[in-house]
Amino acid sequence: MTHVHEDFGKMDANGTTFGKQKFVAVSKSLALFLLLLFVGCIVATGLLVYHLSSCQSVPQVEESKLLMLNKHSNGDITTVATADPSTESETEEYQFSTTTTTEKSKTEIEIDDVRLPRSVHPHSYNIKLIPFIQEGNFTFHGEVTILINVTVTSDNITLHADDLIIDNILVYEHLQTNKFLSIKQAANETKRQFLIIYLNQPVEAGKQYYVSIKFRGILNDLLQGFYRSSYKINNETRWIATTQFQATDARKAFPCFDEPALKAKFQISLARLKNMTSISNMRKIGPYSQPVRGLSEYVWDYYEESLPMSTYLIAFVISDFDCLRNGTFSVWARPSALSQTKYSLQIGPQILKFYENFFGIKYPLPKIDMIGLPDFPAGAMENWGLITYRESVLLYEDKVSSKGSLQRIAHVIAHELAHQWFGNLVTPVWWSDLWLNEGFATYVECLGANAVNPHLKELDQFIINELHGAFMLDALQSSHQISIKVNNPDEINNIFDRISYSKGAAILRMMQHFLTMEVFQRGLNKYLKSRMYKNAEQDDLWNMLTQQSHEDKVLDPNVTIKEIMDTWTLQTGFPVVTVQRNYEDSSVTFSQERFLINNENRSSNSVLWWIPITYMDRRSVVKSTWIGAEPAITLNDLNISKDDWLLVNINQTGYYRVNYDDRNWNLITAQLQKRKGHLAFDPKNRAQLLDDAMNLASVGYLDYEIALNVTKYLKQEREYVPWKAVFTSLDYMYEMFVRTAHFDKYKNYLLTLLRDVYKEIGFNESEDDQQLILYLRFEVNVRTCKLGVRDCIISAIQQFQTWKNSPYPDKRNLISENLREVVYCTAISVGGQEEWDFAWQRYLNANVENEKETLLMALGCSKEIWILSRYLEWAITEHSGIRKHDSARVFAAVANNAIGQELALGASSMSLSSIVRSCTIRFNTQMEVDNFKEFVKSRENEFGVALRTAQQSIEQGEANVKWMSKYSKKIIKWLSNSNT
Ligand SMILES: *[C@@H]1O[C@H](CO)[C@@H](O)[C@H](O)[C@H]1NC(C)=O
Ligand SMILES: *[C@@H]1O[C@H](CO)[C@@H](O)[C@H](O)[C@H]1NC(C)=O
Ligand SMILES: *[C@@H]1O[C@H](CO)[C@@H](O)[C@H](O)[C@H]1NC(C)=O
């Protein structure tokens, strides 16, 4: 799955940097506004907690239900279950009524119990579903027949079902289809989401049986399981029935053995209205459309049987969408958005081809469909053969969507296609290894995207888009190890976070570099081939890579990959390597310790990692060595002149920070400040030096003076990646200082750094600008306008007014698609209701999702409190025009904050986490932190999945308070001096 708020290049800026200018001038009224915003934010969080928990409370009403079995006829069962669920059946021998069970209360159930017993394995499924997608009847009827293998004789069959009404169950032996087993009772245990079928005679080991279940369910609007979505065409609502199953929601669509290791073959049949189409993982069989008995407007679509696969990868969609096709590759969209599928359709097959070569295994399914859905909880989902997306990461409109969204689309497609092998073909045994799936896809998506956009320096951008973000979270005490024990659905959903994705990707990248790409690829290929159509654990991958690297002699025969990688996957956090040179004998000592934001008890931290060290000097020859899970190593006689710098962690391929002795820092700074001297370092290393220096200083590992000196060279920096890296730290200072009396010093310094680059790349685009220049222009202009530079603000207002006065603003918009967010936001923030209402109207009318997202962010830039309050209220109001999956974006827009790092599974958990992050990012007084702590404490239960985010926010807030008291004076002093 792809997380929602990716921050590739420019998109992050869209999400993170806007609208803060309402705090630039610190006047009394603004201070008041700030207070209101803060209060409003807390209230809004409370509101949403309420709002979300009330949606979800429905299924929890009855703690545990027992489906009582009433035998209507005493005689033997003579009729075979009919495969067609639409037939009114006289064969329903069993009727179930529900009563509350007193067997086990919530607390008695041990957490490990949530796993299914292993006595029964599903072999194949036959699933038939009839969804009714009409106003007033959002339900579905279904029947599933599962062929099971019994491995241990057992008097029960236990599988998953959630939010389903079970109408009828039959169990019969394979090959003896008229011999039914007598069922004692069937219990629906809602806490564990189990359906337990107790039998009067056991199913026997070694035999196969059919379990046939008729059921009903609701096409919900919670964006999980089998759910409904809609869009409008000429004010008429069109409905869609679609699915999202990862991690544990297939059980909401049909009873099944809903664990990733229980792979089976699936045959799916879907009934649909005649004027709609259906798609699923596999190809539709023939052109047939059989009538559905009793439902004259419906017909059946039958699908080929799948290859062995996990339940969470099943998908189907029924809609009136159209598609564009390229061979066996299709992209689906609302008919009016069909032309926006061209880009995806162009790059999809190219990326697929790239992976076939990369993995050395052909894509195993006969076709692939991708579809853009109006409501979608995540960014995208890799269902095998039918990948689902939210529209904004699949659909692209030239001259409307920014170049940044072009890159984002390539990434998301590359991510999901990578999963077709890594995840779908070979699947983790259990969710504990989720990081491997997601980390891997996050890493190779860069390779896949690079294959179609080679000019984007994808591998440079990895550093700013993934690595630095992972550092940020992983430096908190409240971080977690990436390989983590999880059991119940909440715990599982909790680990779809930045640690799993970005840190996972970063350590795999590190491994690829110390193994070399060739060895990495050979090992991967062996791993995939040995486990395909089956499941694997991380140790299986480590074993294959150890074998391969010993064979190819890239690894000491006494060391295994597991030994190395376990230090990264089973331990929390990451190290800072301190480089201490001896300038007399040219030796150097590398030592390691955990890098922590809150590092008061530094010495008590004894975690050690296996760290691949790379280093070079002025001569640019890269050498390498290891710190092998030991506190320090010393290399003698490096043969570096005492006036030369030493650079460590080349291209930042290692997942660690580097600190140097002061003298080496000063040598590096001197190099950077020479005219064009910075070109001695790769842009990746410049990004690294800036990020390391500023972060080391912010937690006391390095003197701020030295760190700030590193930033001085930025006047001559013209590359996007280093700028983007340093903006994270500079924006942090912005947040900390914006409400203080000394903000002008910060502002003047930043404007000094930006002046030349702003002058050079300006506000207006030229045809032949490189894409990364477009990104840089955006980043620079965002900050230049935000800091109140007249020229910037006037350009923005002029462009906006021209658009506003044009006769057909929805049809024609001359503002560059790459600068729209700066222009809109600036104009809305200095404008009033008129500007806001105009933009809101454009939002409602827009047919391109990327444009909608841009407008949604910009609408949060208003300075009028009532407008912002109204906007927040609309965000949680049904039918306001803001989609459920976007409400978090509105909160973020209003609170003007980084939601960029938020990785999300469910719409609900995602919203709350984002909002919490949004509201707390600027906290830097003890009172704010304490208030928030209190708030969290009083509502701990309601936070659910967002609790971890809340804890992270508290820790970050406390770090901010400390930072203010420890460093702000010193920084202000440095800034004042540097401005003179
Ligand atoms: C179930 O048993 C059959 C027959 O023994 C065997 O061919 C099949 O591979 C088994 N399937 C699973 C999923 O264990
Ligand atoms: C929905 O429509 C189907 C088919 O007409 C019908 O059997 C079912 O009872 C309806 N359900 C509801 C809740 O109206
Ligand atoms: C069902 O049977 C299996 C295998 O015998 C057993 O492990 C499990 O506890 C049983 N479940 C219940 C609810 O009795």
Coordinates of N, CA, C and O in Angstrom, one line a residue, residues 471 474-475 567-568 571-580 589-611 613 627 629-633 655-660 696 699-702:
F471 N 14.9 9.6 9.7 CA 15.7 10.1 10.8 C 14.9 10.9 11.8 O 15.1 10.7 13.0
D474 N 12.8 8.5 13.9 CA 13.6 7.5 14.5 C 14.5 8.0 15.6 O 15.1 7.3 16.3
A475 N 14.6 9.3 15.7 CA 15.4 9.9 16.7 C 14.7 10.2 18.0 O 15.2 10.6 19.0
T567 N 20.8 -6.0 13.5 CA 21.1 -4.8 14.4 C 20.2 -3.6 13.9 O 20.0 -2.6 14.6
W568 N 19.8 -3.6 12.6 CA 19.0 -2.5 12.1 C 17.5 -2.7 12.2 O 16.7 -1.8 12.3
Q571 N 16.5 -3.5 16.5 CA 16.8 -2.4 17.4 C 16.1 -1.1 17.0 O 16.0 -0.9 15.8
T572 N 15.7 -0.4 18.0 CA 15.1 0.9 17.7 C 16.2 2.0 17.5 O 17.2 1.9 18.1
G573 N 15.9 2.9 16.6 CA 16.8 4.1 16.4 C 17.9 3.8 15.4 O 17.9 2.9 14.6
F574 N 18.8 4.7 15.4 CA 20.0 4.7 14.5 C 21.2 5.4 15.1 O 21.0 6.2 16.1
P575 N 22.4 5.1 14.6 CA 23.6 5.7 15.3 C 24.0 7.0 14.7 O 23.7 7.3 13.5
V576 N 24.8 7.7 15.5 CA 25.6 8.8 14.9 C 27.0 8.3 15.0 O 27.4 7.8 16.1
V577 N 27.8 8.4 14.0 CA 29.2 8.0 14.0 C 30.0 9.3 14.2 O 29.9 10.2 13.4
T578 N 30.8 9.2 15.2 CA 31.7 10.4 15.4 C 33.1 10.1 14.9 O 33.7 9.1 15.2
V579 N 33.5 11.1 14.1 CA 34.8 10.9 13.4 C 35.8 11.8 14.1 O 35.7 13.0 14.1
Q580 N 36.8 11.2 14.8 CA 37.8 12.0 15.5 C 39.2 11.8 14.8 O 39.7 10.7 14.8
T589 N 39.5 7.8 14.3 CA 38.7 6.9 15.1 C 37.2 7.2 14.8 O 36.8 8.3 14.7
F590 N 36.5 6.1 14.5 CA 35.1 6.1 14.3 C 34.4 5.5 15.5 O 34.7 4.4 15.8
S591 N 33.5 6.2 16.1 CA 32.8 5.6 17.2 C 31.3 5.8 17.0 O 30.9 6.7 16.3
Q592 N 30.5 4.9 17.7 CA 29.1 5.0 17.4 C 28.3 5.1 18.7 O 28.7 4.7 19.8
E593 N 27.2 5.8 18.6 CA 26.2 5.8 19.7 C 24.9 6.1 19.1 O 24.8 6.6 18.0
R594 N 23.8 5.8 19.9 CA 22.5 6.1 19.3 C 22.2 7.6 19.3 O 22.5 8.3 20.2
F595 N 21.6 8.0 18.1 CA 21.3 9.5 18.0 C 19.9 9.7 18.5 O 18.9 9.1 18.1
L596 N 19.8 10.5 19.6 CA 18.5 10.7 20.2 C 18.2 12.2 20.4 O 19.1 13.0 20.7
I597 N 17.0 12.6 20.1 CA 16.6 14.0 20.4 C 16.7 14.3 21.8 O 17.3 15.4 22.2
N598 N 16.3 13.4 22.7 CA 16.4 13.6 24.1 C 17.5 12.7 24.6 O 17.4 11.6 24.9
N599 N 18.7 13.4 24.7 CA 19.9 12.5 24.9 C 20.6 12.8 26.2 O 21.8 12.8 26.3
E600 N 19.8 13.1 27.2 CA 20.4 13.5 28.5 C 21.2 12.3 29.1 O 22.2 12.5 29.7
N601 N 20.6 11.1 28.9 CA 21.4 9.9 29.5 C 22.1 9.2 28.4 O 22.0 8.0 28.2
R602 N 22.9 10.0 27.7 CA 23.6 9.4 26.5 C 24.4 8.2 26.9 O 24.4 7.2 26.1
S603 N 25.1 8.3 28.0 CA 26.1 7.2 28.2 C 25.4 5.9 28.5 O 26.0 4.8 28.3
S604 N 24.2 5.9 29.1 CA 23.6 4.7 29.4 C 23.0 3.9 28.2 O 22.5 2.8 28.3
N605 N 23.2 4.5 27.1 CA 22.7 3.9 25.9 C 23.8 3.0 25.2 O 24.8 3.5 24.7
S606 N 23.6 1.7 25.2 CA 24.7 0.8 24.8 C 24.3 0.0 23.5 O 24.9 -1.0 23.3
V607 N 23.3 0.5 22.8 CA 23.0 -0.2 21.6 C 24.1 -0.1 20.5 O 24.7 1.0 20.4
L608 N 24.4 -1.1 19.8 CA 25.4 -1.1 18.8 C 24.9 -1.7 17.5 O 24.1 -2.6 17.4
W609 N 25.4 -1.1 16.4 CA 25.0 -1.5 15.1 C 26.2 -2.0 14.3 O 27.4 -1.6 14.6
W610 N 25.9 -2.8 13.3 CA 26.9 -3.1 12.3 C 26.9 -2.0 11.2 O 25.9 -1.8 10.5
I611 N 27.9 -1.2 11.2 CA 27.8 0.0 10.3 C 28.8 0.0 9.2 O 30.1 -0.1 9.4
I613 N 31.1 1.7 6.8 CA 31.7 3.1 6.7 C 32.3 3.3 5.3 O 33.0 2.4 4.8
I627 N 32.3 -0.9 11.1 CA 32.3 -0.9 12.5 C 31.4 -2.1 12.9 O 30.2 -2.0 12.6
A629 N 29.5 -3.8 15.1 CA 28.8 -3.9 16.4 C 29.7 -3.7 17.6 O 29.7 -4.4 18.6
E630 N 30.7 -2.8 17.4 CA 31.6 -2.5 18.5 C 31.6 -1.0 18.7 O 31.2 -0.2 17.8
P631 N 31.9 -0.5 19.9 CA 31.8 0.9 20.2 C 32.6 1.8 19.2 O 32.2 2.9 18.8
A632 N 33.8 1.4 18.9 CA 34.7 2.2 18.0 C 35.8 1.4 17.3 O 36.1 0.3 17.7
I633 N 36.3 2.0 16.2 CA 37.4 1.4 15.5 C 38.4 2.6 15.2 O 38.0 3.7 15.1
Y655 N 22.6 4.4 6.8 CA 21.5 4.9 7.6 C 22.0 5.4 9.0 O 21.8 4.8 10.0
Y656 N 22.9 6.4 8.9 CA 23.4 7.0 10.1 C 23.9 8.4 9.9 O 24.1 8.8 8.7
R657 N 24.0 9.2 11.0 CA 24.5 10.5 10.9 C 26.0 10.5 11.2 O 26.5 9.6 11.8
V658 N 26.7 11.6 10.7 CA 28.1 11.6 10.9 C 28.4 13.0 11.6 O 28.0 14.0 11.2
N659 N 29.2 12.9 12.7 CA 29.7 14.1 13.3 C 31.2 14.0 13.2 O 31.8 13.0 13.2
Y660 N 31.9 15.2 13.1 CA 33.3 15.3 13.0 C 33.9 16.1 14.2 O 33.2 16.8 14.9
L696 N 22.5 17.7 14.3 CA 23.5 17.4 15.4 C 23.5 18.6 16.4 O 23.5 18.5 17.6
V699 N 20.4 19.1 18.9 CA 20.3 18.3 20.1 C 21.6 18.2 20.9 O 21.9 17.4 21.7
G700 N 22.5 19.2 20.5 CA 23.7 19.4 21.4 C 24.9 18.6 21.1 O 25.9 18.6 21.8
Y701 N 24.9 17.8 20.0 CA 26.1 17.1 19.6 C 27.2 18.0 19.0 O 28.4 17.6 18.9
L702 N 26.7 19.1 18.5 CA 27.6 20.0 17.7 C 27.3 21.5 18.1 O 26.1 21.8 18.3

